[in-house]
Short mmCIF file of C-alpha atoms in Angstrom, two decimals:
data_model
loop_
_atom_site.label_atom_id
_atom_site.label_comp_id
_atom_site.label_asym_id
_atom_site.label_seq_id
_atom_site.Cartn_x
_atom_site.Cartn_y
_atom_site.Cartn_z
CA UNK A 30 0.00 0.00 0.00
CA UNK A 31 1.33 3.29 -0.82
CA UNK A 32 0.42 6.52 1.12
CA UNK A 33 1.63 10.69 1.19
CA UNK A 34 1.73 12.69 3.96
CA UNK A 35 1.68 16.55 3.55
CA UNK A 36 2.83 18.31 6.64
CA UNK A 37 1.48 21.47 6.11
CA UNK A 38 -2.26 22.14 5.03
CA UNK A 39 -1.29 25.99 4.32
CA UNK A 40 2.00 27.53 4.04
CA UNK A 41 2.15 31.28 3.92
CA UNK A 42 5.21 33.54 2.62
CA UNK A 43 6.66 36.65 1.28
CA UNK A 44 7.09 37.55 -2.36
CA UNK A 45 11.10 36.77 -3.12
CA UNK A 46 11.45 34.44 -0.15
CA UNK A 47 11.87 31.04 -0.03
CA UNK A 48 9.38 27.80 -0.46
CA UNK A 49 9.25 24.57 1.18
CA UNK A 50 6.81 21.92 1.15
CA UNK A 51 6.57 19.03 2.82
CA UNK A 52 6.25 15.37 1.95
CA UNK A 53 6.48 12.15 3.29
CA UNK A 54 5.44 8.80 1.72
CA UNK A 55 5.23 5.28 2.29
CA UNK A 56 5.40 2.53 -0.63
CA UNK A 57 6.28 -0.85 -0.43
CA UNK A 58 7.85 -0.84 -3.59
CA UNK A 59 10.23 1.82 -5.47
CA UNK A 60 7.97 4.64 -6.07
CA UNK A 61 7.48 6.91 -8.56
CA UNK A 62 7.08 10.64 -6.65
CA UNK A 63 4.95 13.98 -8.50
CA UNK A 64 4.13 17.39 -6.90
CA UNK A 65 1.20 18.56 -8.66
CA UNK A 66 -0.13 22.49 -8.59
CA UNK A 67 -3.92 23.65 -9.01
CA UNK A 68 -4.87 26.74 -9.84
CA UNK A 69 -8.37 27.82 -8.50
CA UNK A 70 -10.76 26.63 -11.33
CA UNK A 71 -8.32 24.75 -12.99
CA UNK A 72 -6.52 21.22 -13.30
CA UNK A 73 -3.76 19.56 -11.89
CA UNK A 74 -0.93 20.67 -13.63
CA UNK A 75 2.41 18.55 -12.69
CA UNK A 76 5.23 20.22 -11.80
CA UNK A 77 7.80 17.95 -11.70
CA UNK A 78 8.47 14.07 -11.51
CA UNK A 79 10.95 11.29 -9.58
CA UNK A 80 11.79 8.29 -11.31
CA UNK A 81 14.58 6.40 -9.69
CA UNK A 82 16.82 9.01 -11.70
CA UNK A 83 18.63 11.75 -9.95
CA UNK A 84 17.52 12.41 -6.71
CA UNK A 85 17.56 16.33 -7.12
CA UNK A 86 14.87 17.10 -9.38
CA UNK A 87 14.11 20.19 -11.40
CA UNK A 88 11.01 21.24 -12.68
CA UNK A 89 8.74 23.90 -14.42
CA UNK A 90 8.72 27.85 -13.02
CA UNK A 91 11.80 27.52 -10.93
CA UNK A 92 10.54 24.57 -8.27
CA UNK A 93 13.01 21.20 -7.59
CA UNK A 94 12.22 18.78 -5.05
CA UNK A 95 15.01 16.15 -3.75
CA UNK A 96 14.14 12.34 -2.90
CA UNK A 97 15.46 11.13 0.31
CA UNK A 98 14.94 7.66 0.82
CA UNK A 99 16.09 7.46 3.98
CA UNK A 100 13.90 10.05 5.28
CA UNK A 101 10.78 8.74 2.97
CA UNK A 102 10.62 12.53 1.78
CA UNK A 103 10.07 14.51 -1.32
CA UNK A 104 9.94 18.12 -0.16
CA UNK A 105 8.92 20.85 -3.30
CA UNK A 106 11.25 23.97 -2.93
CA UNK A 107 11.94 27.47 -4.40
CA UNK A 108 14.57 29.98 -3.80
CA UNK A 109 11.92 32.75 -4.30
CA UNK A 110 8.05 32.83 -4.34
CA UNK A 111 6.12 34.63 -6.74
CA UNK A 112 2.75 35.86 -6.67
CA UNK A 113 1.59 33.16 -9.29
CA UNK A 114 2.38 30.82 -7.10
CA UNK A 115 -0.36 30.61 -5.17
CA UNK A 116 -2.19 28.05 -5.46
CA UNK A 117 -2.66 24.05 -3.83
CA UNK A 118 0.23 21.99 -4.20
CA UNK A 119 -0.37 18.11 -3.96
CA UNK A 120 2.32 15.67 -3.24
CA UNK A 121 1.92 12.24 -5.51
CA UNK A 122 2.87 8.43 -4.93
CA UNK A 123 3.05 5.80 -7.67
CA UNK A 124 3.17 2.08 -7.35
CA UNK A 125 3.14 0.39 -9.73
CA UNK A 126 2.70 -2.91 -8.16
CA UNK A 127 0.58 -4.96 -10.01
CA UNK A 128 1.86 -3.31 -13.41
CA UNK A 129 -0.34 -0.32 -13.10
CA UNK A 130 -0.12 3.19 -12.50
CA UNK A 131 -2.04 4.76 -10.26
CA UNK A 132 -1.94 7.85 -8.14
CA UNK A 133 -2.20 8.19 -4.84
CA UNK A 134 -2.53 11.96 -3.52
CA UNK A 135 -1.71 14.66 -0.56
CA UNK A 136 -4.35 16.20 1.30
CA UNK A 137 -2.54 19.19 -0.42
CA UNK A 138 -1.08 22.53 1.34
CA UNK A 139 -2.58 25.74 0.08
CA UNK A 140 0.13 27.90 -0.79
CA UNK A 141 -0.31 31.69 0.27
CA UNK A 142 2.11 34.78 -1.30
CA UNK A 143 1.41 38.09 -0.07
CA UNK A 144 3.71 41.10 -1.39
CA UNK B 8 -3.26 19.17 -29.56
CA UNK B 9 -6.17 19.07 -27.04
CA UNK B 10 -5.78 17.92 -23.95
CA UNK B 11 -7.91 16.09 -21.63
CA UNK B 12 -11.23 17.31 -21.94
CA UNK B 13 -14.40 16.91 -19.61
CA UNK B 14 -18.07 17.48 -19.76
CA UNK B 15 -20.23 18.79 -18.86
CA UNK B 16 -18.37 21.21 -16.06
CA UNK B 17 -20.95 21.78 -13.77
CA UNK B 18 -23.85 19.69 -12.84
CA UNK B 19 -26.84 19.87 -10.59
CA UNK B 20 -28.78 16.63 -9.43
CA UNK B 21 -30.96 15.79 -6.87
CA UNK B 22 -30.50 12.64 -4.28
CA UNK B 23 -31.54 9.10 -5.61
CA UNK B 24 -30.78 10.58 -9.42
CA UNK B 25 -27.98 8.88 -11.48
CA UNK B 26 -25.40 10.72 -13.55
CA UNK B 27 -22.74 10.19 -16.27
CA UNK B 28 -19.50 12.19 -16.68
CA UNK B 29 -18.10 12.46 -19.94
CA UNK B 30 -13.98 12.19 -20.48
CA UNK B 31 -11.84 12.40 -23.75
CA UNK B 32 -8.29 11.56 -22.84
CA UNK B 33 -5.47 13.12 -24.68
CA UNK B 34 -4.53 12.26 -28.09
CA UNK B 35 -2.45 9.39 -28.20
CA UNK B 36 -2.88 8.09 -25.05
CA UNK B 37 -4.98 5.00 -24.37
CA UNK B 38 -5.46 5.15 -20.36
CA UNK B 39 -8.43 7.01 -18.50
CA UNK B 40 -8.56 7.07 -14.73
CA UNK B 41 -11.26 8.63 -12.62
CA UNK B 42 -10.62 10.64 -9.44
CA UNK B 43 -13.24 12.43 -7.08
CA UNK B 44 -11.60 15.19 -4.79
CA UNK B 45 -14.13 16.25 -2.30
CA UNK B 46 -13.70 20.25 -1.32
CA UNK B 47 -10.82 20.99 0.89
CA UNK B 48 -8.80 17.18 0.12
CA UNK B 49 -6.93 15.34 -2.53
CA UNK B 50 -8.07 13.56 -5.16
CA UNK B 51 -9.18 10.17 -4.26
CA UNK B 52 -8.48 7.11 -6.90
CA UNK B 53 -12.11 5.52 -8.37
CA UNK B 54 -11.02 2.99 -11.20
CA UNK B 55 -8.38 3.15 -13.83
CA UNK B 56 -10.02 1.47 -17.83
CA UNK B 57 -7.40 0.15 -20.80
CA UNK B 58 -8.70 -1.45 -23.53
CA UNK B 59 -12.21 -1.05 -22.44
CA UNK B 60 -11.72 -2.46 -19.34
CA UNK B 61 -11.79 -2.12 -15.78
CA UNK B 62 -8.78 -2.81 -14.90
CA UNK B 63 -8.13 -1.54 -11.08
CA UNK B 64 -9.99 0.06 -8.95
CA UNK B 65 -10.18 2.38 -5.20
CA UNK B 66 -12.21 2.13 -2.35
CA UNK B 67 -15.74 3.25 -3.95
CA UNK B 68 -18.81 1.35 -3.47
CA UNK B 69 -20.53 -0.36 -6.85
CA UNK B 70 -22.81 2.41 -7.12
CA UNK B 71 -19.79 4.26 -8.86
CA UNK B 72 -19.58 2.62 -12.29
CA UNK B 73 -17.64 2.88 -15.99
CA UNK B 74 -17.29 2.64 -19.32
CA UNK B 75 -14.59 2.81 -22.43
CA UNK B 76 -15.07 3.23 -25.43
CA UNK B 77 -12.97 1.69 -28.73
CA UNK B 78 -12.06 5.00 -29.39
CA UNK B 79 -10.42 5.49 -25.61
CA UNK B 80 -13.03 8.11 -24.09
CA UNK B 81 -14.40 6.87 -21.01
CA UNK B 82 -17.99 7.66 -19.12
CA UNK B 83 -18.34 7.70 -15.39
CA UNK B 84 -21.31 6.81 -14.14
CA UNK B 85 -23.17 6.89 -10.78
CA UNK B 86 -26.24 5.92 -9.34
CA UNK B 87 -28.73 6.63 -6.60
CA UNK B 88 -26.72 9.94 -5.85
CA UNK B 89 -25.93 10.78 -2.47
CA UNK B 90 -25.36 14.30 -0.98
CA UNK B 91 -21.69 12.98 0.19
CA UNK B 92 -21.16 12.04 -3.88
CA UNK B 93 -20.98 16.45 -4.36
CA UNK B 94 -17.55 16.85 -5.42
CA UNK B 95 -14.85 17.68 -8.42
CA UNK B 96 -14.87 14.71 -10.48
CA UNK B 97 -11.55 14.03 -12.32
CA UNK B 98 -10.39 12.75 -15.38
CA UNK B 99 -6.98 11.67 -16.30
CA UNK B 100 -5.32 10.43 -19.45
CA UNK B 101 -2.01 8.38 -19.72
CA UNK B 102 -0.31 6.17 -22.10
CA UNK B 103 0.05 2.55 -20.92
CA UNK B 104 3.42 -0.22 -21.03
CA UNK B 105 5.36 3.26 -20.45
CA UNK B 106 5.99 2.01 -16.45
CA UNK B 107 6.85 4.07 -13.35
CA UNK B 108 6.93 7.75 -13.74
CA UNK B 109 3.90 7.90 -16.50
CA UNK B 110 2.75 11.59 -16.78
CA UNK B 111 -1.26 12.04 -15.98
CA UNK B 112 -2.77 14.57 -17.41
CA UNK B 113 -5.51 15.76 -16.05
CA UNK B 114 -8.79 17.27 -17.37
CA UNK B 115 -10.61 20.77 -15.73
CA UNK B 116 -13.06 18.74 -14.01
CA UNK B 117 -16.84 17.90 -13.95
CA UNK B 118 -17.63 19.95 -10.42
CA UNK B 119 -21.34 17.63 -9.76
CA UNK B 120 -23.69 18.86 -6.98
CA UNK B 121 -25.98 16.87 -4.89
CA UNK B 122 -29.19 18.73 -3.25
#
């Protein structure tokens, strides 16, 4: 069974100063790991993905998250928020155990930028 | 190149009604999954359908029910609605055989209401 844990249900910062986002997940296999944004109105757009590749992991407007197995943890990060960022931000498992791929989500942390 | 596109986008039925969500995946791929994310929580898994079938499936009672089609869009249906069922329904398209790490994309959502 495979499970995510987001830390934080809202994080609120600064315009220009740094994001984190926490993650934790469990998976009995080697999982595949997404962070996923959603814009009010609008669909899950992924940000970036982990496959068993490098462990730092760079994605779309400036956010990386790093894999730490030892720590079961896939924190999302940026050196400095934007205004557009706001938004929901869902952490993602993947196990494909039986050959499929399905996606187990966060409860998601709202993500709050005020100038 | 369209995406993942859902209708209708907003819906209004009344308890004991049944109702059926309309997906068309992305072109190219051949995998349509089904979420529901209930307001204020993350999308919850309801069944994953290649080649027409049902081919895994989440912790929803029978009343939640599917369909694919030859030409890979995929119907959601439910019966004997309850006010709990009021949610964001989700579609999302992948490409199967392609392993760990497939990208979902996801539609804008069906947002059904239950009075």
């Amino acid at each position: 069974a495979q499970s995510v844990t987001q830390l934080d249900s809202h994080v609120s910062v600064s315009e220009g100063t740094p994001v984190l986002l926490r993650c934790n997940y469990s998976s009995s296999y080697s999982p595949s790991l997404f962070w996923y944004v959603q814009h009010p109105n609008k669909g899950l757009q992924l940000l970036l993905k982990y496959t068993s590749a490098a462990t730092l992991v760079k994605g779309i407007n400036g956010f990386e998250a790093e894999f730490k197995k030892s720590e079961t943890s896939f924190h999302l990060t940026k050196p400095s928020a934007h205004m557009s960022d706001a938004a929901e931000y869902f952490c993602v498992v993947s196990d494909a155990s039986e050959g499929y791929s399905t996606l187990t989500f966060g409860k998601g942390t709202m993500l709050l930028v005020s100038p | 190149d369209a995406g993942v596109t859902q209708s209708p986008t907003h819906l209004i039925k009344t308890r004991g009604q049944q109702v059926t969500l309309r997906c068309s995946p992305k072109s190219g791929h051949d995998t349509v999954s089904w979420y529901q994310q209930a307001l204020g929580q993350g999308p919850q898994f309801i069944f994953q359908y290649y080649e027409e079938e049902e081919r895994q499936r989440g912790n929803f009672p029978d009343r939640f029910s599917g369909h694919q089609f030859p030409n890979y869009s995929s119907e959601l249906n439910v019966n004997a609605l309850l006010l709990g069922d009021s949610a964001l329904y989700l579609c999302a398209s992948s490409l199967v055989g392609t392993g760990l790490g497939t990208e979902a994309f996801f539609g804008q959502g069906t947002r059904l209401t239950v009075v």
